[in-house]
Amino acid sequence: MKGEHSRICRGQTVQLTASGCLGTVIWSTGEQGAGIRVTPYQTTRYTAVCRLPEGCLSCFAEAYTVTVGTPEAPRLTTDTPVVCAGDAVQLVAANCAGTIRWSDSTLTGATPTVRVRQTTTYQATCLQEGCASSPSGPLVVQVATPNVPAVVRLSGDGALCLGQSVQLSAGYCAGQVRWSDGGVGAERTLTPSQTLRLRAVCQVGTCQSDSSAVVTLLVQPARQTILAGYTVQNSCPFLTADLAGAIGASFQPSLAYSFRTGPAADSPEVTSPGAVLAGVYYVSARNREGCLSTPVAVSALITACANGIAPCLSNPPALSLLLDSLDQKRGVVCLKARLRGLVSADGIKLDSAWTCSGTGLFTGQQTLQPRYVASESDRQAGTVTFAITTPDPDGAGPCVPAAARLAVTLSQTSTQPSADSTNLIGKLPDIPDAVSIFIPEGFSPNGDGINDYFVIQGVAGSATVDLEIFNRWGHRVYADTNYRNDWGGQANQGTYATTNQGLPDGTYFYVVRISDGREYVRFLTIAR
């Protein structure tokens, strides 16, 4: 077997000829005859077999490789697709190991620099070893004045509380956004300490747009919480103090008072402000606009009492457990627990306080809002019970711990897996005879459930298929006179038929005969 040329450019045609066959030459393209003309679009190996009138097949002829040397089209890019008139722009042509030929004949090299006065479109081709690629995709360098940014406030509206953050966004800018306060970037998060007025411009190269409209961020000044006193004391026989006593006559109905264990806004809340132990606590007030005042420290002083009432008796620990959310489809349960009253001096250790009757995944047990993912056995049972318990406040004393329980009903519907969910052969629908036959060029019988069988499509339901498979030496390795699309790469003829292993990966030759008279003789590949 020989050819006119072993190396061509894409689109050229090569004549291949085979000699020495006393029968019919069958090429790997499916064509027949002593010579064929091919126009490959990528490097391709061709081979052929000789089929004698008696039906015998020769071995594969030595393969003839036709190398297609046409390079791929270059990829054009630039960092500045929108520029001002006269700005310098660098064009980059990648994916070419040869010479770049630009649509603008004055340009040379893979990274030329141009100065554009008007919007211009560039293309390029790659020349390599005498072959030219297809033209690249167009690269448009646009000459335009940048758009004025449109500045919007993404979070909240109205005046800001001191310490409150706000998000701003400047859209419609193809370059860099510059702000009047020196900031840079289209998205910004600010925490202004005073009222702020901002504008933005869009800069592209040396061009700059006009300023955007002014965005004014009003900031309310911090307010001091007005208190009647900064210390509170217990009153015998009680051994706890009431933090509300610090507010006293300074109470304002328009304010919402908050009691926390620390000065930060996210410090833990005091669970029972009306009955606290000795220590320092922080009181702040939130107005109707949602602004929180500066926290004020309040000291709780506890005086010893004769025959005093234990704190856990005057303010016993209490728990409530609620279902925050339930996703029946995914089996996700979110809980929320609320704690009131006094617990032990060390507080409640949440990681050892939670219990669950299920076998799923329980996370977030160090918080009062854990999350649970149900198991399949939980779904079968239908219900999972959760519980949380506080420690004993006074050990052997008269106080008892608090506890809460919650039973959550789960969906009992579950998907039952099939007995064998892999390598199932689906019955193909009957296709009219007028539809052409589709025979794959190969398949991958590796047991992954995808393309595991040699499936011939387009055969009418009333027709039968006779399939023969030959190896490269012309030995028949598989045959079936009533083929049902169930061949998975095993041999039932010859030497390999006596083993449990499948045929080796490689190229094979097949003959497909359909009862309506059609016959197909081609090659296929087994690739695991």
Coordinates of C-alpha atoms in Angstrom, one line a residue:
M1 CA 0.0 0.0 0.0
K2 CA 1.4 3.4 -0.9
G3 CA 0.3 7.0 -1.4
E4 CA 1.2 10.1 -3.4
H5 CA 2.3 12.2 -0.4
S6 CA 2.7 11.4 3.3
R7 CA 2.5 15.1 4.4
I8 CA -0.1 17.5 3.1
C9 CA -1.9 20.7 4.1
R10 CA -5.5 20.6 5.2
G11 CA -7.9 20.4 2.3
Q12 CA -5.4 18.7 -0.1
T13 CA -6.2 15.2 -1.6
V14 CA -4.0 12.1 -1.6
Q15 CA -4.2 9.1 -3.9
L16 CA -3.8 5.8 -2.0
T17 CA -3.2 2.5 -3.9
A18 CA -3.0 -1.2 -2.8
S19 CA -1.5 -3.9 -4.9
G20 CA -1.2 -7.7 -4.7
C21 CA -4.9 -8.5 -3.8
L22 CA -6.6 -11.1 -6.0
G23 CA -10.0 -10.2 -4.5
T24 CA -11.6 -7.1 -3.2
V25 CA -9.5 -4.4 -1.3
I26 CA -11.5 -3.1 1.6
W27 CA -10.0 0.1 3.1
S28 CA -10.3 1.3 6.7
T29 CA -12.6 4.1 5.5
G30 CA -15.1 1.5 4.3
E31 CA -14.4 2.1 0.6
Q32 CA -13.6 -0.7 -1.7
G33 CA -11.2 -0.9 -4.7
A34 CA -7.5 -0.9 -5.5
G35 CA -7.2 2.8 -5.1
I36 CA -9.0 5.6 -3.3
R37 CA -8.6 9.4 -2.9
V38 CA -8.8 10.8 0.6
T39 CA -8.9 14.3 2.0
P40 CA -8.1 14.0 5.7
Y41 CA -8.5 17.1 8.0
Q42 CA -6.2 15.7 10.6
T43 CA -3.3 13.2 10.7
T44 CA -4.8 9.8 9.8
R45 CA -3.5 6.2 9.5
Y46 CA -5.0 4.1 6.6
T47 CA -4.9 0.3 6.2
A48 CA -6.8 -2.3 4.2
V49 CA -7.6 -6.0 4.0
C50 CA -8.0 -8.2 1.0
R51 CA -11.2 -10.2 0.8
L52 CA -11.2 -13.2 -1.6
P53 CA -14.4 -14.4 -3.3
E54 CA -14.5 -17.4 -1.0
G55 CA -14.9 -15.0 2.0
C56 CA -11.3 -15.4 3.3
L57 CA -9.7 -12.3 4.7
S58 CA -6.1 -11.3 4.7
C59 CA -4.2 -9.7 7.6
F60 CA -4.2 -5.9 7.9
A61 CA -1.9 -4.2 5.4
E62 CA 0.9 -2.1 6.9
A63 CA -0.6 1.2 7.8
Y64 CA 0.1 4.3 5.7
T65 CA 0.1 7.6 7.7
V66 CA -0.9 10.8 6.0
T67 CA 0.2 13.8 8.2
V68 CA -1.9 16.9 8.0
G69 CA 0.5 19.8 8.7
T70 CA -2.0 22.7 8.6
P71 CA -1.6 24.6 11.9
E72 CA -4.5 25.7 14.1
A73 CA -5.8 29.3 13.8
P74 CA -4.1 31.8 16.1
R75 CA -5.9 33.1 19.2
L76 CA -6.0 36.9 19.4
T77 CA -6.2 38.8 22.7
T78 CA -5.6 42.2 24.1
D79 CA -5.7 43.6 27.7
T80 CA -7.3 46.8 26.5
P81 CA -10.3 46.1 24.1
V82 CA -11.7 49.7 24.7
V83 CA -9.2 52.6 24.4
C84 CA -9.0 56.3 23.7
A85 CA -8.1 57.5 20.2
G86 CA -4.3 57.3 19.8
D87 CA -3.7 55.1 22.8
A88 CA -1.1 52.3 22.3
V89 CA -2.5 48.8 22.3
Q90 CA -0.6 45.5 22.3
L91 CA -2.1 42.6 20.3
V92 CA -1.2 39.1 21.2
A93 CA -1.4 36.1 18.8
A94 CA -1.0 32.8 20.6
N95 CA -1.2 29.1 19.5
C96 CA 1.2 29.5 16.5
A97 CA 4.7 27.9 16.3
G98 CA 5.3 29.4 12.9
T99 CA 4.9 32.9 11.4
I100 CA 1.9 35.2 12.1
R101 CA 0.4 37.0 9.1
W102 CA -1.9 39.9 10.1
S103 CA -4.8 41.3 8.2
D104 CA -3.0 44.6 8.5
S105 CA 0.1 44.0 6.4
T106 CA 2.0 46.6 8.3
L107 CA 2.0 44.5 11.4
T108 CA 4.7 41.8 12.1
G109 CA 5.4 39.4 14.9
A110 CA 3.2 37.7 17.5
T111 CA 2.9 40.8 19.8
P112 CA 2.7 44.0 17.7
T113 CA 1.8 47.3 19.3
V114 CA -0.7 49.5 17.4
R115 CA -2.1 53.0 17.9
V116 CA -5.7 53.1 16.8
R117 CA -7.6 56.2 15.8
Q118 CA -11.0 54.5 15.2
T119 CA -12.6 51.2 16.1
T120 CA -10.6 48.5 14.2
T121 CA -11.0 44.7 13.6
Y122 CA -7.9 42.5 13.4
Q123 CA -7.4 38.9 12.2
A124 CA -4.4 36.7 11.6
T125 CA -3.3 33.4 10.1
C126 CA -0.5 31.1 11.1
L127 CA 2.1 30.0 8.4
Q128 CA 4.0 26.8 9.3
E129 CA 6.0 24.5 7.0
G130 CA 4.3 25.8 3.8
C131 CA 0.7 25.5 5.2
A132 CA -1.6 28.3 6.3
S133 CA -4.2 28.1 9.0
S134 CA -7.7 29.3 8.8
P135 CA -8.2 33.0 9.8
S136 CA -8.4 33.6 13.5
G137 CA -11.5 34.9 15.1
P138 CA -11.9 38.7 14.8
L139 CA -10.4 40.9 17.6
V140 CA -12.1 44.3 17.9
V141 CA -10.3 47.2 19.5
Q142 CA -12.9 49.8 20.2
V143 CA -12.2 53.5 20.4
A144 CA -14.7 55.1 22.7
T145 CA -15.1 57.6 25.6
P146 CA -15.7 55.6 28.8
N147 CA -19.2 55.4 30.1
V148 CA -20.1 57.4 33.2
P149 CA -20.4 54.9 36.1
A150 CA -23.8 54.3 37.6
V151 CA -23.3 54.1 41.3
V152 CA -25.9 52.2 43.4
R153 CA -26.1 51.3 47.0
L154 CA -26.4 47.5 47.4
S155 CA -27.2 47.3 51.2
G156 CA -29.9 49.2 53.0
D157 CA -31.1 52.7 52.5
G158 CA -31.4 55.9 54.6
A159 CA -29.0 57.1 57.3
L160 CA -26.3 54.7 58.6
C161 CA -25.7 54.0 62.2
L162 CA -22.1 54.7 63.5
G163 CA -20.1 51.5 62.8
Q164 CA -22.6 50.2 60.2
S165 CA -21.1 49.0 56.8
V166 CA -22.6 49.8 53.4
Q167 CA -21.9 48.3 50.0
L168 CA -21.5 50.4 46.8
S169 CA -21.3 49.3 43.2
A170 CA -20.3 51.3 40.1
G171 CA -21.6 49.6 36.9
Y172 CA -21.2 50.2 33.1
C173 CA -17.4 50.8 33.3
A174 CA -15.2 48.7 31.0
G175 CA -12.0 50.0 32.6
Q176 CA -11.1 51.0 36.2
V177 CA -13.4 52.8 38.6
R178 CA -11.8 55.6 40.6
W179 CA -13.7 57.2 43.6
S180 CA -13.5 60.8 44.9
D181 CA -12.1 59.6 48.2
G182 CA -9.1 57.8 46.5
G183 CA -10.7 54.3 46.4
V184 CA -10.4 52.1 43.4
G185 CA -12.6 49.3 42.2
A186 CA -16.2 48.7 41.0
E187 CA -17.3 47.1 44.3
R188 CA -16.6 48.8 47.7
T189 CA -17.6 48.1 51.3
L190 CA -17.4 51.2 53.5
T191 CA -17.8 51.8 57.3
P192 CA -17.9 55.6 57.4
S193 CA -17.3 57.4 60.7
Q194 CA -19.1 60.5 59.5
T195 CA -21.4 61.7 56.7
L196 CA -19.7 61.0 53.3
R197 CA -20.3 62.3 49.8
L198 CA -18.8 60.2 46.9
R199 CA -18.5 60.4 43.1
A200 CA -16.9 57.9 40.7
V201 CA -15.3 58.1 37.3
C202 CA -14.4 55.4 34.8
Q203 CA -10.8 55.4 33.4
V204 CA -9.7 53.4 30.3
G205 CA -6.1 54.0 29.3
T206 CA -5.6 57.8 29.3
C207 CA -9.4 58.4 28.9
Q208 CA -11.6 59.3 31.8
S209 CA -15.4 59.7 31.9
D210 CA -17.4 62.5 33.5
S211 CA -18.2 62.1 37.2
S212 CA -21.2 60.1 38.3
A213 CA -24.0 61.5 40.4
V214 CA -23.2 62.2 44.0
V215 CA -24.0 59.4 46.6
T216 CA -24.5 60.8 50.1
L217 CA -24.0 58.5 53.1
L218 CA -25.6 60.0 56.2
V219 CA -24.1 58.7 59.4
Q220 CA -25.9 59.2 62.7
P221 CA -23.7 60.2 65.6
A222 CA -23.3 57.7 68.4
R223 CA -25.5 58.2 71.4
Q224 CA -24.7 57.5 75.0
T225 CA -27.1 55.2 76.8
I226 CA -28.7 57.2 79.7
L227 CA -28.7 55.3 82.9
A228 CA -29.9 56.1 86.4
G229 CA -26.9 54.3 87.9
Y230 CA -23.8 52.2 86.9
T231 CA -24.1 49.7 89.8
V232 CA -26.9 47.3 90.9
Q233 CA -27.1 45.3 94.1
N234 CA -29.0 42.4 95.4
S235 CA -31.7 42.6 98.0
C236 CA -31.7 39.9 100.7
P237 CA -32.6 37.1 100.9
F238 CA -32.0 37.0 97.1
L239 CA -28.4 36.5 95.9
T240 CA -28.9 37.9 92.4
A241 CA -29.2 41.5 91.1
D242 CA -31.5 43.0 88.5
L243 CA -29.7 44.9 85.7
A244 CA -32.9 46.8 84.8
G245 CA -32.3 48.7 88.0
A246 CA -29.5 50.6 86.3
I247 CA -32.0 52.1 83.8
G248 CA -34.6 53.1 86.4
A249 CA -36.3 56.4 85.8
S250 CA -34.2 56.9 82.6
F251 CA -36.2 54.3 80.8
Q252 CA -37.5 55.5 77.3
P253 CA -40.3 53.5 75.6
S254 CA -38.9 54.3 72.2
L255 CA -35.7 52.4 72.9
A256 CA -35.0 48.7 73.0
Y257 CA -32.4 47.9 75.7
S258 CA -29.8 45.1 75.3
F259 CA -27.8 43.4 78.0
R260 CA -24.6 41.6 77.0
T261 CA -21.6 40.1 78.8
G262 CA -19.1 42.2 76.8
P263 CA -18.8 45.6 75.1
A264 CA -18.8 44.2 71.5
A265 CA -22.1 44.2 69.6
D266 CA -21.8 40.5 69.0
S267 CA -21.0 39.6 72.6
P268 CA -23.3 36.9 74.2
E269 CA -26.6 38.2 75.5
V270 CA -27.3 37.9 79.2
T271 CA -29.9 35.1 79.4
S272 CA -31.7 36.5 82.5
P273 CA -31.0 40.3 83.0
G274 CA -33.4 40.3 86.0
A275 CA -31.3 37.9 88.0
V276 CA -27.5 38.1 87.5
L277 CA -24.6 37.0 89.6
A278 CA -21.7 39.4 90.6
G279 CA -19.8 40.7 87.6
V280 CA -19.6 43.5 85.0
Y281 CA -22.3 43.6 82.2
Y282 CA -22.9 46.0 79.3
V283 CA -26.1 47.9 78.5
S284 CA -26.9 49.6 75.2
A285 CA -30.1 50.8 73.6
R286 CA -31.3 50.5 70.0
N287 CA -33.5 53.3 68.5
R288 CA -36.3 52.9 65.9
E289 CA -33.8 53.4 63.1
G290 CA -31.9 50.4 64.3
C291 CA -28.9 52.3 65.6
L292 CA -27.2 50.9 68.7
S293 CA -25.8 53.3 71.3
T294 CA -22.4 53.1 72.9
P295 CA -22.4 50.3 75.5
V296 CA -22.2 51.3 79.2
A297 CA -20.6 49.1 81.8
V298 CA -22.8 48.2 84.8
S299 CA -21.3 46.4 87.9
A300 CA -23.4 43.9 89.8
L301 CA -22.5 43.8 93.5
I302 CA -23.7 40.8 95.5
T303 CA -23.9 41.1 99.4
A304 CA -23.9 37.9 101.4
C305 CA -27.3 37.2 103.1
A306 CA -28.2 35.1 106.1
N307 CA -30.4 32.3 105.0
G308 CA -30.1 33.6 101.4
I309 CA -32.1 32.0 98.6
A310 CA -29.9 30.1 96.2
P311 CA -29.7 31.9 92.8
C312 CA -30.8 28.8 90.9
L313 CA -34.0 28.7 93.0
S314 CA -34.9 32.3 92.4
N315 CA -34.0 32.0 88.7
P316 CA -34.0 28.3 87.8
P317 CA -32.5 27.3 84.5
A318 CA -35.0 26.8 81.6
L319 CA -34.6 25.5 78.1
S320 CA -36.9 25.5 75.0
L321 CA -36.1 23.5 71.8
L322 CA -37.7 24.5 68.4
L323 CA -37.5 23.2 64.9
D324 CA -35.9 26.0 62.9
S325 CA -36.2 24.3 59.4
L326 CA -36.7 20.9 57.9
D327 CA -35.7 19.8 54.4
Q328 CA -37.6 16.5 53.8
K329 CA -36.0 15.8 50.4
R330 CA -32.4 16.0 51.7
G331 CA -33.2 15.0 55.3
V332 CA -31.6 18.1 56.8
V333 CA -32.9 19.2 60.2
C334 CA -32.0 22.6 61.7
L335 CA -32.7 23.1 65.4
K336 CA -32.8 26.2 67.7
A337 CA -32.5 26.0 71.5
R338 CA -33.1 29.0 73.9
L339 CA -31.6 29.1 77.3
R340 CA -33.0 31.1 80.3
G341 CA -32.2 31.3 84.0
L342 CA -29.0 30.5 85.8
V343 CA -26.8 27.5 85.1
S344 CA -23.6 26.3 86.8
A345 CA -20.9 28.8 87.4
D346 CA -18.9 27.4 84.4
G347 CA -21.9 27.8 82.1
I348 CA -23.4 25.1 79.9
K349 CA -21.0 23.0 77.9
L350 CA -23.0 22.5 74.7
D351 CA -20.9 19.8 73.1
S352 CA -21.9 17.4 75.9
A353 CA -25.4 18.7 76.4
W354 CA -27.0 17.4 73.1
T355 CA -28.2 13.9 72.5
C356 CA -29.9 12.3 69.5
S357 CA -31.7 9.0 68.9
G358 CA -30.7 8.8 65.2
T359 CA -27.7 7.5 63.4
G360 CA -27.1 10.4 61.0
L361 CA -24.6 13.3 61.0
F362 CA -25.0 15.7 64.0
T363 CA -22.9 18.9 63.6
G364 CA -22.8 22.3 65.4
Q365 CA -23.3 20.8 68.9
Q366 CA -21.1 23.5 70.3
T367 CA -23.9 26.0 69.6
L368 CA -27.5 26.5 70.3
Q369 CA -28.4 26.0 66.6
P370 CA -27.1 22.6 65.5
R371 CA -27.7 20.8 62.2
Y372 CA -28.5 17.2 61.6
V373 CA -28.5 15.1 58.3
A374 CA -30.7 12.0 58.6
S375 CA -29.5 8.6 57.6
E376 CA -31.4 6.0 55.6
S377 CA -32.3 4.1 58.8
D378 CA -33.6 7.4 60.3
R379 CA -35.9 7.7 57.2
Q380 CA -37.1 4.1 57.7
A381 CA -37.8 4.8 61.4
G382 CA -39.7 8.0 60.5
T383 CA -38.8 10.0 63.6
V384 CA -35.7 11.3 65.3
T385 CA -35.7 12.6 68.8
F386 CA -33.4 15.4 70.0
A387 CA -32.7 16.5 73.5
I388 CA -30.6 19.1 75.3
T389 CA -29.8 19.2 79.1
T390 CA -28.1 21.8 81.3
P391 CA -25.7 20.7 84.0
D392 CA -26.9 20.6 87.6
P393 CA -26.5 24.2 88.9
D394 CA -25.6 23.3 92.5
G395 CA -24.5 19.7 92.5
A396 CA -26.1 18.1 95.6
G397 CA -28.2 21.2 96.3
P398 CA -31.9 21.7 95.8
C399 CA -31.7 22.9 92.2
V400 CA -32.2 20.6 89.2
P401 CA -31.0 20.9 85.6
A402 CA -33.3 22.0 82.8
A403 CA -34.0 19.8 79.8
A404 CA -35.9 20.0 76.5
R405 CA -36.9 17.3 74.0
L406 CA -38.2 17.5 70.4
A407 CA -39.3 14.7 68.1
V408 CA -39.0 15.5 64.4
T409 CA -40.9 13.4 61.8
L410 CA -39.0 12.6 58.7
S411 CA -40.3 11.5 55.3
Q412 CA -40.5 7.7 55.1
T413 CA -40.3 7.7 51.3
S414 CA -36.9 6.4 50.1
T415 CA -35.6 5.4 46.8
Q416 CA -35.0 1.6 46.6
P417 CA -31.9 0.7 44.5
S418 CA -32.5 -1.8 41.7
A419 CA -31.0 -5.3 42.0
D420 CA -28.5 -4.4 39.3
S421 CA -28.1 -0.8 38.4
T422 CA -25.0 -1.2 36.2
N423 CA -24.5 -2.5 32.6
L424 CA -28.2 -2.7 31.9
I425 CA -29.0 -3.1 28.2
G426 CA -32.0 -0.9 27.3
K427 CA -34.2 -2.0 24.4
L428 CA -33.7 0.3 21.5
P429 CA -37.0 1.6 19.9
D430 CA -37.8 0.3 16.5
I431 CA -36.6 2.6 13.8
P432 CA -38.1 2.5 10.3
D433 CA -36.0 0.9 7.5
A434 CA -35.7 4.3 5.8
V435 CA -33.4 5.5 8.6
S436 CA -29.8 4.8 7.9
I437 CA -27.9 2.3 10.1
F438 CA -25.5 3.7 12.7
I439 CA -22.5 1.4 13.6
P440 CA -20.1 2.8 16.2
E441 CA -16.3 3.0 15.4
G442 CA -15.6 1.5 18.8
F443 CA -16.7 1.1 22.4
S444 CA -15.3 0.8 25.9
P445 CA -16.3 -2.4 27.8
N446 CA -14.8 -1.4 31.2
G447 CA -17.9 -2.0 33.3
D448 CA -18.6 1.7 34.1
G449 CA -22.1 1.5 32.6
I450 CA -21.2 3.9 29.8
N451 CA -20.7 2.6 26.2
D452 CA -20.0 -0.9 27.5
Y453 CA -21.6 -2.7 24.5
F454 CA -21.3 -2.7 20.8
V455 CA -24.7 -1.1 19.9
I456 CA -26.0 -1.0 16.3
Q457 CA -28.7 1.5 15.8
G458 CA -31.3 2.0 13.1
V459 CA -32.2 -1.7 12.6
A460 CA -35.9 -2.2 12.1
G461 CA -37.6 -4.4 14.8
S462 CA -38.5 -7.0 12.2
A463 CA -35.0 -7.4 10.9
T464 CA -32.2 -9.7 12.2
V465 CA -28.5 -9.0 12.4
D466 CA -25.6 -11.4 11.6
L467 CA -22.4 -10.1 13.2
E468 CA -18.8 -11.5 12.7
I469 CA -15.7 -10.0 14.4
F470 CA -12.1 -10.7 13.1
N471 CA -8.8 -9.8 14.6
R472 CA -6.0 -8.2 12.7
W473 CA -4.6 -11.6 11.5
G474 CA -8.0 -12.5 10.0
H475 CA -9.0 -14.9 12.7
R476 CA -12.7 -14.9 13.7
V477 CA -13.1 -14.2 17.4
Y478 CA -16.9 -13.6 17.7
A479 CA -20.0 -14.6 15.8
D480 CA -23.7 -14.2 16.4
T481 CA -26.4 -14.9 13.7
N482 CA -29.1 -13.1 15.7
Y483 CA -27.2 -10.2 17.3
R484 CA -29.1 -8.3 20.1
N485 CA -26.7 -5.4 20.9
D486 CA -25.2 -7.5 23.8
W487 CA -21.6 -8.0 22.8
G488 CA -19.3 -6.7 25.6
G489 CA -15.9 -7.5 24.0
Q490 CA -15.6 -11.2 24.9
A491 CA -14.7 -13.9 22.4
N492 CA -16.9 -16.9 21.6
Q493 CA -14.7 -18.2 18.7
G494 CA -11.0 -19.3 18.6
T495 CA -8.4 -19.3 21.4
Y496 CA -9.9 -16.5 23.5
A497 CA -13.2 -18.2 23.8
T498 CA -11.8 -20.6 26.4
T499 CA -10.8 -17.8 28.8
N500 CA -12.8 -15.6 31.1
Q501 CA -11.0 -12.4 30.0
G502 CA -12.2 -10.1 27.3
L503 CA -10.4 -9.5 24.0
P504 CA -7.3 -7.3 24.1
D505 CA -7.7 -3.6 23.4
G506 CA -7.0 -2.8 19.7
T507 CA -8.4 -2.6 16.2
Y508 CA -10.8 -5.3 14.9
F509 CA -12.6 -6.0 11.6
Y510 CA -16.3 -6.6 11.5
V511 CA -18.9 -7.9 9.0
V512 CA -22.6 -6.9 9.7
R513 CA -25.2 -8.5 7.5
I514 CA -28.9 -7.4 7.9
S515 CA -31.7 -9.7 6.8
D516 CA -33.0 -7.0 4.5
G517 CA -29.9 -7.5 2.3
R518 CA -27.6 -4.7 3.6
E519 CA -24.0 -5.6 4.5
Y520 CA -21.3 -3.5 6.2
V521 CA -17.6 -4.3 6.4
R522 CA -15.5 -1.9 8.5
F523 CA -13.1 -1.5 11.4
L524 CA -13.8 -0.9 15.1
T525 CA -11.7 -0.2 18.2
I526 CA -11.9 -1.7 21.7
A527 CA -10.6 0.8 24.2
R528 CA -11.1 0.1 27.9

